[in-house]
Amino acid sequence: AQKVTQAQTEISVVEKEDVTLDCVYETRDTTYYLFWYKQPPSGELVFLIRRNSFDEQNEISGRYSWNFQKSTSSFNFTITASQVVDSAVYFCALSEDNYGGSQGNLIFGKGTKLSVKP
Amino acid sequence: GAVVSQHPSWVICKSGTSVKIECRSLDFQATTMFWYRQFPKQSLMLMATSNEGSKATYEQGVEKDKFLINHASLTLSTLTVTSAHPEDSSFYICSAREPRIAGGIGETQYFGPGTRLLVL
């Protein structure tokens, strides 16, 4: 069965602090995809990153970085030098590959609400 | 990233009326779109998968006759909440999945800005 766990319900940090959002997933498939989305107070989900299961290379994009470790089934997200604009709910999601067809549906974690205070 | 629009962003209606929400992929053709519902402080709940040119696939517990989905073109899917009641008040979000490129790997869902529905 597929499952995504974001154990941190809420995190509060002060601006310029680094913060890591945890994501642990469960899947029986060998080919799958992991995603992070940001949902600011306006409500729109903003795509941040997609990771394929066969690519464990970590990625950095500006202040954002992602650590994918298959050995622990984790796909953690770190924001360096956080800013007030980073305040949002962040969702981790998983989808499996339907061989010969399209990708499976997204399975979302419950989200982590990040509050960055000035 | 790709852009998905959703209209309207806000709807307030009386109980018993029907409400139509449109979801458009603006810069790519989406054979598959999705409709989600989100309650306050909760995660997204998939309601149905909308397939262009065929019937939508509904998740367990979602009433097909209550939530009508039409995917008439590769860039437009609509969700109609029929005979809306106060318990249908929620935040509805659509997404469009980018097409898989031959030899490509995986697809990404891009989300619309959402529609807040309030049924009085």
Short mmCIF file of C-alpha atoms in Angstrom, two decimals:
data_model
loop_
_atom_site.label_atom_id
_atom_site.label_comp_id
_atom_site.label_asym_id
_atom_site.label_seq_id
_atom_site.Cartn_x
_atom_site.Cartn_y
_atom_site.Cartn_z
CA ALA A 1 0.00 0.00 0.00
CA GLN A 2 1.10 3.52 -0.69
CA LYS A 3 1.43 5.98 2.14
CA VAL A 4 3.09 9.30 2.81
CA THR A 5 3.81 10.43 6.34
CA GLN A 6 4.64 13.97 7.34
CA ALA A 7 5.05 13.63 11.05
CA GLN A 8 5.51 17.35 11.68
CA THR A 9 2.12 19.00 11.81
CA GLU A 10 3.37 22.50 12.49
CA ILE A 11 6.78 24.11 12.64
CA SER A 12 7.57 27.62 13.73
CA VAL A 13 10.93 29.25 13.12
CA VAL A 14 12.40 32.71 13.19
CA GLU A 15 13.49 34.31 9.96
CA LYS A 16 16.95 33.27 8.71
CA GLU A 17 16.81 29.94 10.51
CA ASP A 18 17.22 26.75 8.53
CA VAL A 19 14.32 24.32 8.67
CA THR A 20 13.86 20.75 7.48
CA LEU A 21 10.49 19.25 6.65
CA ASP A 22 10.37 15.48 6.92
CA CYS A 23 8.65 13.10 4.54
CA VAL A 24 8.60 9.32 4.80
CA TYR A 25 6.89 7.20 2.20
CA GLU A 26 5.79 3.61 1.71
CA THR A 27 5.43 1.85 -1.61
CA ARG A 28 5.91 -1.63 -3.03
CA ASP A 29 6.77 -0.38 -6.48
CA THR A 30 10.33 -0.10 -7.68
CA THR A 31 9.45 2.83 -9.92
CA TYR A 32 7.76 5.77 -8.29
CA TYR A 33 7.83 9.54 -8.11
CA LEU A 34 8.03 11.91 -5.19
CA PHE A 35 6.84 15.49 -5.12
CA TRP A 36 6.79 18.52 -2.89
CA TYR A 37 4.11 21.19 -3.22
CA LYS A 38 3.75 24.48 -1.39
CA GLN A 39 0.32 25.82 -0.44
CA PRO A 40 0.45 29.45 0.70
CA PRO A 41 -2.55 31.04 2.44
CA SER A 42 -4.05 31.90 -0.95
CA GLY A 43 -4.71 28.19 -1.44
CA GLU A 44 -3.01 27.43 -4.71
CA LEU A 45 -0.66 24.44 -4.73
CA VAL A 46 2.69 25.37 -6.18
CA PHE A 47 4.83 22.60 -7.62
CA LEU A 48 8.34 22.62 -6.16
CA ILE A 49 10.06 19.43 -7.24
CA ARG A 50 9.61 15.95 -8.68
CA ARG A 51 12.02 13.12 -7.98
CA ASN A 52 12.17 9.78 -9.78
CA SER A 53 12.88 6.69 -7.71
CA PHE A 54 15.96 5.75 -9.70
CA ASP A 55 17.60 9.13 -9.24
CA GLU A 56 18.89 9.53 -5.70
CA GLN A 57 20.95 12.57 -6.45
CA ASN A 58 20.13 15.36 -4.04
CA GLU A 59 19.02 18.63 -5.50
CA ILE A 60 19.49 22.25 -4.59
CA SER A 61 17.51 25.15 -5.95
CA GLY A 62 18.41 28.45 -4.38
CA ARG A 63 17.51 28.24 -0.69
CA TYR A 64 15.68 24.95 -1.21
CA SER A 65 17.31 21.55 -1.08
CA TRP A 66 15.99 18.02 -1.10
CA ASN A 67 17.53 14.89 0.39
CA PHE A 68 16.23 11.67 -1.14
CA GLN A 69 17.29 8.48 0.63
CA LYS A 70 15.79 5.22 -0.56
CA SER A 71 17.41 3.30 2.28
CA THR A 72 15.19 5.12 4.77
CA SER A 73 12.31 5.85 2.36
CA SER A 74 12.63 9.53 3.04
CA PHE A 75 12.47 12.64 0.93
CA ASN A 76 13.20 15.56 3.21
CA PHE A 77 13.02 19.21 2.26
CA THR A 78 15.28 21.88 3.72
CA ILE A 79 14.85 25.61 3.50
CA THR A 80 17.99 27.55 4.23
CA ALA A 81 17.82 31.04 5.70
CA SER A 82 14.04 30.96 5.89
CA GLN A 83 11.99 34.01 5.04
CA VAL A 84 8.51 35.15 6.02
CA VAL A 85 7.32 34.41 2.47
CA ASP A 86 8.15 30.76 3.05
CA SER A 87 5.22 30.54 5.47
CA ALA A 88 2.84 27.99 3.97
CA VAL A 89 1.66 24.43 4.22
CA TYR A 90 4.01 22.04 2.47
CA PHE A 91 2.79 18.74 1.09
CA CYS A 92 4.88 15.74 0.18
CA ALA A 93 3.29 13.37 -2.35
CA LEU A 94 3.97 10.02 -3.98
CA SER A 95 2.80 8.42 -7.19
CA GLU A 96 3.59 5.04 -8.64
CA ASP A 97 4.22 4.16 -12.25
CA ASN A 98 1.54 2.26 -14.12
CA TYR A 99 3.69 0.28 -16.48
CA GLY A 100 2.54 0.70 -20.04
CA GLY A 101 0.17 3.43 -19.00
CA SER A 102 0.17 6.71 -17.23
CA GLN A 103 1.43 7.56 -13.81
CA GLY A 104 -0.70 6.64 -10.82
CA ASN A 105 -2.60 9.13 -8.72
CA LEU A 106 -0.90 11.38 -6.21
CA ILE A 107 -0.94 10.22 -2.61
CA PHE A 108 -0.52 13.21 -0.33
CA GLY A 109 0.84 13.47 3.15
CA LYS A 110 -1.15 15.48 5.65
CA GLY A 111 1.07 18.49 5.20
CA THR A 112 3.35 20.50 7.45
CA LYS A 113 2.42 24.05 8.28
CA LEU A 114 5.52 26.23 8.39
CA SER A 115 5.36 29.61 10.09
CA VAL A 116 8.34 31.88 9.68
CA LYS A 117 8.29 34.80 12.07
CA PRO A 118 10.19 38.02 11.46
CA GLY B 1 6.00 25.42 -14.62
CA ALA B 2 2.76 24.89 -16.46
CA VAL B 3 -0.25 27.08 -15.74
CA VAL B 4 -3.67 25.85 -14.74
CA SER B 5 -6.53 28.27 -14.26
CA GLN B 6 -9.73 27.73 -12.33
CA HIS B 7 -12.90 29.75 -12.42
CA PRO B 8 -14.58 31.05 -10.39
CA SER B 9 -12.31 31.54 -7.42
CA TRP B 10 -15.23 32.21 -5.08
CA VAL B 11 -18.83 31.08 -5.18
CA ILE B 12 -21.61 31.82 -2.72
CA CYS B 13 -24.92 30.22 -3.57
CA LYS B 14 -28.22 29.21 -2.07
CA SER B 15 -28.97 25.67 -1.09
CA GLY B 16 -30.46 23.70 -3.97
CA THR B 17 -28.70 25.51 -6.78
CA SER B 18 -26.08 24.00 -9.05
CA VAL B 19 -22.58 25.38 -9.36
CA LYS B 20 -20.17 24.84 -12.24
CA ILE B 21 -16.41 25.15 -11.79
CA GLU B 22 -14.06 25.29 -14.77
CA CYS B 23 -10.49 24.07 -14.89
CA ARG B 24 -8.24 24.95 -17.82
CA SER B 25 -4.69 24.00 -18.69
CA LEU B 26 -3.35 27.10 -20.39
CA ASP B 27 -0.10 26.00 -21.96
CA PHE B 28 -0.35 22.27 -22.43
CA GLN B 29 -2.90 19.67 -23.42
CA ALA B 30 -4.04 17.51 -20.58
CA THR B 31 -5.73 14.22 -21.31
CA THR B 32 -6.10 13.74 -17.59
CA MET B 33 -7.29 16.21 -15.01
CA PHE B 34 -8.13 15.67 -11.38
CA TRP B 35 -10.61 17.16 -8.96
CA TYR B 36 -9.79 17.41 -5.28
CA ARG B 37 -11.62 18.64 -2.25
CA GLN B 38 -9.89 20.12 0.76
CA PHE B 39 -11.38 20.79 4.16
CA PRO B 40 -9.80 23.37 6.47
CA LYS B 41 -6.44 22.30 7.84
CA GLN B 42 -6.58 18.99 6.05
CA SER B 43 -4.87 17.41 3.12
CA LEU B 44 -6.31 17.08 -0.36
CA MET B 45 -8.88 14.41 -1.00
CA LEU B 46 -9.10 13.09 -4.55
CA MET B 47 -12.68 13.13 -5.76
CA ALA B 48 -12.35 11.98 -9.34
CA THR B 49 -10.12 11.60 -12.34
CA SER B 50 -11.33 13.35 -15.46
CA ASN B 51 -10.35 11.77 -18.75
CA GLU B 52 -10.76 13.61 -22.03
CA GLY B 53 -13.40 12.01 -24.19
CA SER B 54 -14.50 9.42 -21.66
CA LYS B 55 -16.32 9.13 -18.36
CA ALA B 56 -14.70 10.30 -15.19
CA THR B 57 -13.45 7.83 -12.63
CA TYR B 58 -14.81 8.58 -9.18
CA GLU B 59 -13.21 7.70 -5.89
CA GLN B 60 -15.06 5.57 -3.43
CA GLY B 61 -17.69 7.51 -1.55
CA VAL B 62 -18.00 10.32 -4.08
CA GLU B 63 -21.46 10.59 -5.60
CA LYS B 64 -21.35 10.62 -9.37
CA ASP B 65 -24.76 12.25 -9.72
CA LYS B 66 -23.85 14.91 -7.21
CA PHE B 67 -20.53 15.89 -8.72
CA LEU B 68 -20.79 15.87 -12.49
CA ILE B 69 -17.54 15.98 -14.38
CA ASN B 70 -17.11 16.75 -18.05
CA HIS B 71 -13.79 16.78 -19.90
CA ALA B 72 -14.85 17.94 -23.33
CA SER B 73 -11.49 19.09 -24.62
CA LEU B 74 -7.81 18.63 -23.92
CA THR B 75 -7.67 21.90 -22.05
CA LEU B 76 -10.96 22.06 -20.17
CA SER B 77 -12.62 20.04 -17.45
CA THR B 78 -15.70 21.14 -15.53
CA LEU B 79 -17.08 20.08 -12.18
CA THR B 80 -20.76 20.74 -11.52
CA VAL B 81 -22.00 20.47 -7.96
CA THR B 82 -25.66 19.70 -8.42
CA SER B 83 -28.29 20.73 -5.90
CA ALA B 84 -25.64 22.07 -3.57
CA HIS B 85 -26.16 21.91 0.18
CA PRO B 86 -24.25 23.50 3.05
CA GLU B 87 -22.22 20.32 3.58
CA ASP B 88 -20.82 20.76 0.06
CA SER B 89 -19.13 23.97 1.17
CA SER B 90 -15.44 23.41 0.71
CA PHE B 91 -12.32 24.31 -1.24
CA TYR B 92 -12.25 22.56 -4.60
CA ILE B 93 -8.96 22.27 -6.47
CA CYS B 94 -8.30 20.89 -9.90
CA SER B 95 -5.07 19.73 -11.40
CA ALA B 96 -3.90 18.89 -14.88
CA ARG B 97 -1.31 16.26 -15.57
CA GLU B 98 1.24 17.04 -18.22
CA PRO B 99 1.39 14.51 -21.03
CA ARG B 100 4.07 11.88 -20.98
CA ILE B 101 6.66 12.54 -23.63
CA ALA B 102 7.83 9.54 -25.62
CA GLY B 103 10.88 8.24 -23.84
CA GLY B 104 10.19 10.62 -21.01
CA ILE B 105 9.96 9.76 -17.39
CA GLY B 106 6.96 10.51 -15.26
CA GLU B 107 4.50 13.35 -15.35
CA THR B 108 3.79 16.23 -13.02
CA GLN B 109 0.41 17.48 -11.89
CA TYR B 110 -0.02 21.22 -11.91
CA PHE B 111 -2.75 22.70 -9.77
CA GLY B 112 -5.24 25.45 -10.28
CA PRO B 113 -5.74 28.22 -7.71
CA GLY B 114 -8.84 26.57 -6.27
CA THR B 115 -12.49 27.51 -5.84
CA ARG B 116 -14.01 28.29 -2.47
CA LEU B 117 -17.65 27.25 -2.42
CA LEU B 118 -20.01 28.45 0.27
CA VAL B 119 -23.54 27.13 0.22
CA LEU B 120 -25.99 29.03 2.37
#
